[in-house]
Coordinates of C-alpha atoms in Angstrom, one line a residue:
X1 CA -26.3 -46.3 -1.4
X2 CA -25.1 -42.8 -2.3
X3 CA -22.0 -40.8 -1.7
X4 CA -23.8 -38.9 1.0
X5 CA -24.0 -42.1 3.0
X6 CA -20.2 -42.0 3.3
X7 CA -20.1 -38.3 4.3
X8 CA -18.0 -37.7 7.3
X9 CA -20.1 -34.7 8.2
X10 CA -23.2 -36.9 8.6
X11 CA -21.6 -39.9 10.3
X12 CA -18.7 -38.5 12.4
X13 CA -19.7 -38.8 16.0
X14 CA -17.2 -36.1 16.9
X15 CA -18.7 -33.6 14.6
X16 CA -22.2 -34.6 15.8
X17 CA -21.1 -34.1 19.4
X18 CA -19.7 -30.7 18.5
X19 CA -22.9 -29.6 16.9
X20 CA -25.0 -30.9 19.8
X21 CA -22.6 -29.1 22.2
X22 CA -23.2 -25.6 20.6
X23 CA -25.5 -23.4 22.6
X24 CA -28.7 -22.4 20.8
X25 CA -28.5 -19.1 18.9
X26 CA -30.2 -16.2 20.7
X27 CA -32.6 -14.3 18.5
X28 CA -32.9 -10.6 19.3
X29 CA -35.6 -8.5 17.7
X30 CA -34.8 -5.0 16.5
X31 CA -37.3 -3.4 18.8
X32 CA -35.6 -5.0 21.9
X33 CA -32.3 -3.6 20.7
X34 CA -33.7 -0.1 20.3
X35 CA -36.0 0.0 23.3
X36 CA -34.8 -2.9 25.4
X37 CA -34.1 -0.8 28.5
X38 CA -34.4 2.8 29.6
X39 CA -30.9 3.8 28.3
X40 CA -31.4 2.3 24.9
X41 CA -34.9 3.8 24.6
X42 CA -33.7 7.3 25.6
X43 CA -30.8 7.2 23.1
X44 CA -33.1 5.9 20.3
X45 CA -35.6 8.7 21.0
X46 CA -32.9 11.4 21.1
X47 CA -31.2 10.2 17.9
X48 CA -34.6 9.9 16.2
X49 CA -35.5 13.5 17.2
X50 CA -32.1 14.8 16.0
X51 CA -32.7 13.1 12.6
X52 CA -36.2 14.5 12.3
X53 CA -34.8 18.0 13.0
X54 CA -31.8 17.7 10.7
X55 CA -33.0 15.6 7.8
X56 CA -35.3 18.2 6.3
X57 CA -32.6 20.8 6.3
X58 CA -30.1 18.4 4.8
X59 CA -32.6 17.5 2.0
X60 CA -33.4 21.1 1.4
X61 CA -29.7 22.0 1.1
X62 CA -28.4 18.9 -0.7
X63 CA -31.3 18.2 -3.1
X64 CA -34.0 20.8 -3.4
X65 CA -32.0 24.0 -3.4
X66 CA -28.8 22.5 -4.9
X67 CA -27.2 23.2 -8.3
X68 CA -26.4 20.0 -10.2
X69 CA -25.4 21.4 -13.5
X70 CA -23.7 24.7 -14.5
X71 CA -21.0 25.9 -16.7
X72 CA -19.6 28.4 -14.2
X73 CA -20.2 29.5 -10.6
X74 CA -22.8 32.1 -11.3
X75 CA -25.7 29.8 -10.6
X76 CA -24.1 28.5 -7.4
X77 CA -23.6 32.0 -6.1
X78 CA -27.3 32.7 -6.5
X79 CA -28.4 29.4 -5.0
X80 CA -28.8 28.7 -1.3
X81 CA -28.1 24.9 -1.6
X82 CA -25.2 22.7 -2.4
X83 CA -23.1 23.3 -5.5
X84 CA -22.7 19.8 -6.9
X85 CA -22.0 21.3 -10.3
X86 CA -18.6 22.3 -8.9
X87 CA -17.7 18.6 -8.4
X88 CA -18.8 17.7 -11.9
X89 CA -16.7 20.5 -13.3
X90 CA -13.6 19.8 -11.2
X91 CA -13.9 16.0 -10.9
X92 CA -10.8 15.4 -13.1
X93 CA -8.7 18.0 -11.3
X94 CA -9.6 16.6 -7.8
X95 CA -9.0 13.0 -9.0
X96 CA -5.9 13.5 -11.0
X97 CA -4.5 16.8 -9.7
X98 CA -2.4 18.8 -12.2
X99 CA -1.6 15.8 -14.4
X100 CA -1.8 16.9 -18.1
X101 CA -5.4 16.6 -19.1
X102 CA -4.7 14.9 -22.4
X103 CA -2.7 12.2 -20.6
X104 CA -5.1 11.5 -17.7
X105 CA -6.0 8.2 -19.2
X106 CA -2.7 7.0 -17.8
X107 CA -3.4 7.6 -14.1
X108 CA -6.8 6.2 -14.7
X109 CA -5.3 3.0 -16.1
X110 CA -2.7 2.9 -13.3
X111 CA -5.4 3.1 -10.6
X112 CA -7.4 0.3 -12.3
X113 CA -4.3 -1.8 -12.2
X114 CA -3.8 -1.2 -8.4
X115 CA -7.5 -1.8 -7.6
X116 CA -7.4 -5.0 -9.7
X117 CA -4.4 -6.2 -7.7
X118 CA -6.1 -5.4 -4.4
X119 CA -9.2 -7.4 -5.4
X120 CA -7.0 -10.3 -6.6
X121 CA -5.1 -10.2 -3.2
X122 CA -8.3 -10.5 -1.1
X123 CA -9.0 -14.2 -1.3
X124 CA -6.6 -16.1 0.9
X125 CA -6.2 -18.8 -1.8
X126 CA -4.3 -16.3 -3.9
X127 CA -1.7 -15.6 -1.3
X128 CA 1.7 -16.9 -2.3
X129 CA 4.8 -16.1 -4.2
X130 CA 2.8 -15.5 -7.4
X131 CA 1.1 -12.6 -5.6
X132 CA 4.4 -10.9 -5.0
X133 CA 5.2 -11.2 -8.7
X134 CA 1.8 -9.8 -9.7
X135 CA 2.2 -6.8 -7.3
X136 CA 5.8 -6.2 -8.5
X137 CA 4.6 -6.1 -12.1
X138 CA 1.6 -3.9 -11.2
X139 CA 3.8 -1.4 -9.3
X140 CA 6.3 -1.3 -12.2
X141 CA 3.4 -0.7 -14.7
X142 CA 2.0 2.0 -12.4
X143 CA 5.3 3.9 -12.4
X144 CA 5.8 3.5 -16.1
X145 CA 2.3 4.8 -16.8
X146 CA 2.6 7.7 -14.5
X147 CA 6.2 8.7 -15.3
X148 CA 6.3 7.9 -19.0
X149 CA 9.4 8.1 -21.1
X150 CA 9.0 4.4 -22.2
X151 CA 6.9 2.7 -24.9
X152 CA 6.2 6.1 -26.5
X153 CA 4.6 7.6 -23.4
X154 CA 5.2 11.3 -22.9
X155 CA 7.4 11.9 -19.8
X156 CA 5.5 13.5 -16.9
X157 CA 7.6 14.4 -13.8
X158 CA 6.3 13.4 -10.4
X159 CA 5.8 17.1 -9.6
X160 CA 2.7 17.0 -11.9
X161 CA 1.3 13.9 -10.2
X162 CA -1.6 14.4 -7.9
X163 CA -5.0 13.3 -6.6
X164 CA -6.0 9.7 -6.0
X165 CA -3.1 8.0 -7.7
X166 CA -0.6 9.7 -5.3
X167 CA -2.7 8.7 -2.3
X168 CA -2.9 5.1 -3.6
X169 CA 0.9 4.7 -4.3
X170 CA 1.8 6.3 -1.0
X171 CA -0.6 4.0 0.9
X172 CA 0.5 0.9 -1.0
X173 CA 4.2 1.6 -0.5
X174 CA 3.8 2.5 3.1
X175 CA 1.9 -0.7 3.9
X176 CA 3.3 -3.1 1.3
X177 CA 6.9 -2.4 2.2
X178 CA 6.3 -1.2 5.8
X179 CA 4.6 -4.5 6.9
X180 CA 7.5 -6.9 6.1
X181 CA 9.9 -4.3 7.5
X182 CA 7.8 -4.2 10.6
X183 CA 7.9 -8.0 11.0
X184 CA 11.7 -7.9 10.7
X185 CA 11.9 -5.1 13.3
X186 CA 9.6 -7.1 15.6
X187 CA 11.7 -10.2 15.2
X188 CA 14.9 -8.2 15.7
X189 CA 13.6 -6.6 18.9
X190 CA 12.8 -10.1 20.3
X191 CA 16.2 -11.5 19.1
X192 CA 18.6 -13.0 21.6
X193 CA 21.5 -11.3 19.7
X194 CA 22.4 -7.9 21.0
X195 CA 23.1 -6.0 17.8
X196 CA 19.7 -6.7 16.0
X197 CA 17.9 -6.2 19.2
X198 CA 19.5 -2.8 20.0
X199 CA 19.2 -1.6 16.4
X200 CA 15.5 -2.6 16.1
X201 CA 14.6 -1.2 19.5
X202 CA 16.5 2.1 18.8
X203 CA 14.8 2.6 15.4
X204 CA 11.3 1.8 16.7
X205 CA 11.7 4.1 19.7
X206 CA 13.1 7.0 17.7
X207 CA 10.4 6.8 15.0
X208 CA 7.6 6.4 17.6
X209 CA 9.0 9.4 19.5
X210 CA 8.6 11.7 16.4
X211 CA 5.5 13.0 14.9
X212 CA 4.9 12.0 11.2
X213 CA 4.9 15.7 10.1
X214 CA 8.4 16.1 11.4
X215 CA 9.6 13.0 9.5
X216 CA 8.0 14.4 6.3
X217 CA 9.7 17.7 6.8
X218 CA 13.1 16.1 7.5
X219 CA 12.7 13.9 4.4
X220 CA 11.6 16.8 2.3
X221 CA 13.8 19.6 3.5
X222 CA 16.7 18.3 5.5
X223 CA 17.6 15.2 3.4
X224 CA 18.3 17.2 0.2
X225 CA 20.7 19.4 2.2
X226 CA 22.7 16.4 3.5
X227 CA 23.0 14.7 0.1
X228 CA 26.2 15.3 -2.0
X229 CA 26.2 17.9 -4.8
X230 CA 24.5 16.7 -7.9
X231 CA 22.6 13.9 -6.1
X232 CA 18.8 14.3 -5.7
X233 CA 16.0 12.1 -4.7
X234 CA 12.4 12.6 -5.9
X235 CA 10.2 14.4 -3.4
X236 CA 7.4 11.8 -3.8
X237 CA 9.9 9.0 -3.1
X238 CA 11.2 10.8 0.0
X239 CA 7.7 11.1 1.3
X240 CA 7.0 7.5 0.6
X241 CA 10.2 6.4 2.5
X242 CA 9.1 8.5 5.5
X243 CA 5.6 7.0 5.5
X244 CA 7.1 3.5 5.1
X245 CA 9.5 3.8 8.0
X246 CA 6.8 5.4 10.2
X247 CA 4.3 2.6 9.5
X248 CA 7.0 -0.1 10.0
X249 CA 7.7 1.2 13.5
X250 CA 4.1 1.0 14.6
X251 CA 3.4 -2.3 12.8
X252 CA 6.5 -3.8 14.4
X253 CA 5.1 -3.2 17.9
X254 CA 1.8 -4.8 17.0
X255 CA 3.5 -7.8 15.5
X256 CA 5.7 -8.1 18.6
X257 CA 2.6 -8.2 20.8
X258 CA 1.3 -11.1 18.7
X259 CA 4.6 -12.9 18.9
X260 CA 4.6 -12.6 22.7
X261 CA 1.1 -14.1 22.8
X262 CA 2.2 -17.3 21.1
X263 CA 3.5 -19.9 23.6
X264 CA 7.2 -20.6 23.4
X265 CA 6.3 -24.3 23.1
X266 CA 5.1 -23.7 19.6
X267 CA 8.6 -22.7 18.4
X268 CA 10.3 -25.4 20.5
X269 CA 8.0 -28.1 19.1
X270 CA 8.6 -26.9 15.6
X271 CA 12.4 -27.1 16.1
X272 CA 12.0 -30.5 17.7
X273 CA 10.3 -31.7 14.5
X274 CA 13.3 -30.6 12.4
X275 CA 12.3 -27.2 11.2
X276 CA 14.9 -24.5 11.0
X277 CA 14.4 -21.3 12.9
X278 CA 13.2 -19.5 9.8
X279 CA 10.7 -22.2 8.9
X280 CA 9.4 -22.4 12.5
X281 CA 8.8 -18.6 12.5
X282 CA 7.4 -18.4 9.0
X283 CA 5.2 -21.6 9.1
X284 CA 4.2 -21.9 12.7
X285 CA 4.8 -18.9 14.9
X286 CA 4.1 -15.9 12.7
X287 CA 0.7 -17.1 11.3
X288 CA -0.6 -17.6 14.9
X289 CA 0.8 -14.2 16.0
X290 CA -0.8 -12.4 13.1
X291 CA -4.2 -14.0 13.8
X292 CA -4.1 -12.6 17.3
X293 CA -3.5 -9.0 16.2
X294 CA -5.8 -8.6 13.3
X295 CA -7.9 -5.8 15.0
X296 CA -4.9 -3.6 16.0
X297 CA -3.2 -4.2 12.6
X298 CA -6.4 -3.1 10.8
X299 CA -6.5 0.0 13.0
X300 CA -2.9 1.0 12.1
X301 CA -3.5 0.3 8.4
X302 CA -6.5 2.6 8.3
X303 CA -4.6 5.3 10.2
X304 CA -1.8 5.0 7.7
X305 CA -4.1 5.4 4.7
X306 CA -5.5 8.6 6.3
X307 CA -2.0 9.8 7.2
X308 CA -1.1 10.0 3.5
X309 CA -3.1 13.3 3.5
X310 CA -0.3 14.8 5.6
X311 CA 2.0 15.0 2.5
X312 CA 0.1 18.2 1.9
X313 CA 2.5 20.0 4.3
X314 CA 5.5 19.1 2.0
X315 CA 3.8 20.3 -1.1
X316 CA 2.6 17.0 -2.6
X317 CA -0.7 17.0 -4.4
X318 CA -2.6 14.0 -2.9
X319 CA -6.3 13.7 -3.0
X320 CA -6.9 16.3 -0.3
X321 CA -4.4 18.8 -1.8
X322 CA -6.0 18.5 -5.2
X323 CA -9.4 19.3 -3.7
X324 CA -8.0 22.4 -2.0
X325 CA -6.3 23.5 -5.2
X326 CA -9.6 23.1 -7.1
X327 CA -11.3 25.4 -4.5
X328 CA -9.0 28.3 -5.5
X329 CA -10.7 28.7 -8.9
X330 CA -12.2 32.3 -8.8
X331 CA -14.8 31.3 -11.3
X332 CA -16.5 29.2 -8.6
X333 CA -17.7 30.2 -5.1
X334 CA -15.4 27.7 -3.3
X335 CA -17.9 25.1 -2.1
X336 CA -15.8 23.7 0.7
X337 CA -18.5 21.5 2.2
X338 CA -19.3 19.7 -1.0
X339 CA -15.6 19.2 -1.9
X340 CA -14.6 17.8 1.5
X341 CA -17.7 15.6 1.6
X342 CA -16.6 14.1 -1.8
X343 CA -13.1 13.5 -0.5
X344 CA -14.3 12.1 2.8
X345 CA -16.6 9.7 0.9
X346 CA -13.6 8.3 -1.0
X347 CA -11.5 7.9 2.2
X348 CA -14.5 6.3 3.9
X349 CA -15.0 3.7 1.1
X350 CA -11.3 2.7 1.3
X351 CA -11.2 2.5 5.1
X352 CA -14.6 0.8 5.5
X353 CA -13.5 -1.8 2.9
X354 CA -10.4 -2.5 4.9
X355 CA -12.4 -2.8 8.0
X356 CA -14.9 -5.3 6.5
X357 CA -12.0 -7.3 5.0
X358 CA -10.4 -7.6 8.4
X359 CA -13.7 -8.7 9.9
X360 CA -13.8 -11.5 7.2
X361 CA -10.2 -12.5 8.2
X362 CA -11.2 -12.6 11.9
X363 CA -14.2 -14.8 11.2
X364 CA -12.0 -17.0 9.0
X365 CA -9.3 -17.3 11.6
X366 CA -11.9 -17.8 14.4
X367 CA -10.5 -15.0 16.4
X368 CA -12.9 -12.7 18.2
X369 CA -16.6 -13.4 17.7
X370 CA -17.7 -9.8 18.5
X371 CA -16.0 -6.7 17.0

């Protein structure tokens, strides 16, 4: 007799009944998907024809006639294809902005720290208080590396920061601080007490009624005017606060929708079992609410990542701004298409990764079988 003989999975009648109750999986061939009916067949043929017409031109422009290596823009001006050599020459400027070239190992190390923390945060088994400590340490290390002035690092003001590190720190701060703030606003708006309900509702409605660009302008231009003489707040920090408040207002409404979808009996049963209000919300109600709103949360998170590009209007050099600055070099023929394709590819990788991770969370939570 082996351990497998005692396995609950093989002997449990309940599990056997569940397996036998599942409907058989329906197998669909790719041909039936593409040509299953008249509409699908027409769309497949139209898309195939468009690809046949466009693909040779794209290969001709992007591969055959393109310039992959050059010391200046002379070869690109004579060529009729893409100027990939520009991206090779301006890669560091687009990625790190106007950060001092001899110190660019610091933003590179800072980005590695942030990406390492993101990867560590993905498995649900790593979620907990230790994760907060890890993220706090990583953000402090990120700021020390970028700002300098400690441990023998040369000080670099935030006015010289740019490129992907700025995009990352703005996105992380807007979502990392904005999400718990949004949860508090959602709980405040549903509160039975008048003061937190009115304050939360007022803040959410005011922020939702303003475009993000106006918030960035107010934080960048109006706020310094209102501060006392001699007091100043860093421009990057002001933009980060505006993005954080904006994301918190939108996330709050999504979380509130999830809270309303949880039956009130869940909280009442938790309180009857002796849990405090905070424990009932944190351990019982909020996990169920967040499971129900994973798709809209993902949508808002992706939108906020892309909204970081709007700091361009207040003079911050994020990834998009660094690309535009690189295009002003008169030694090169300003290859807009190649530069924006490169930047779009970076945004796509980030946003697609968020989308796939949310799909994993949906499958894990058993919410939504079809996206």
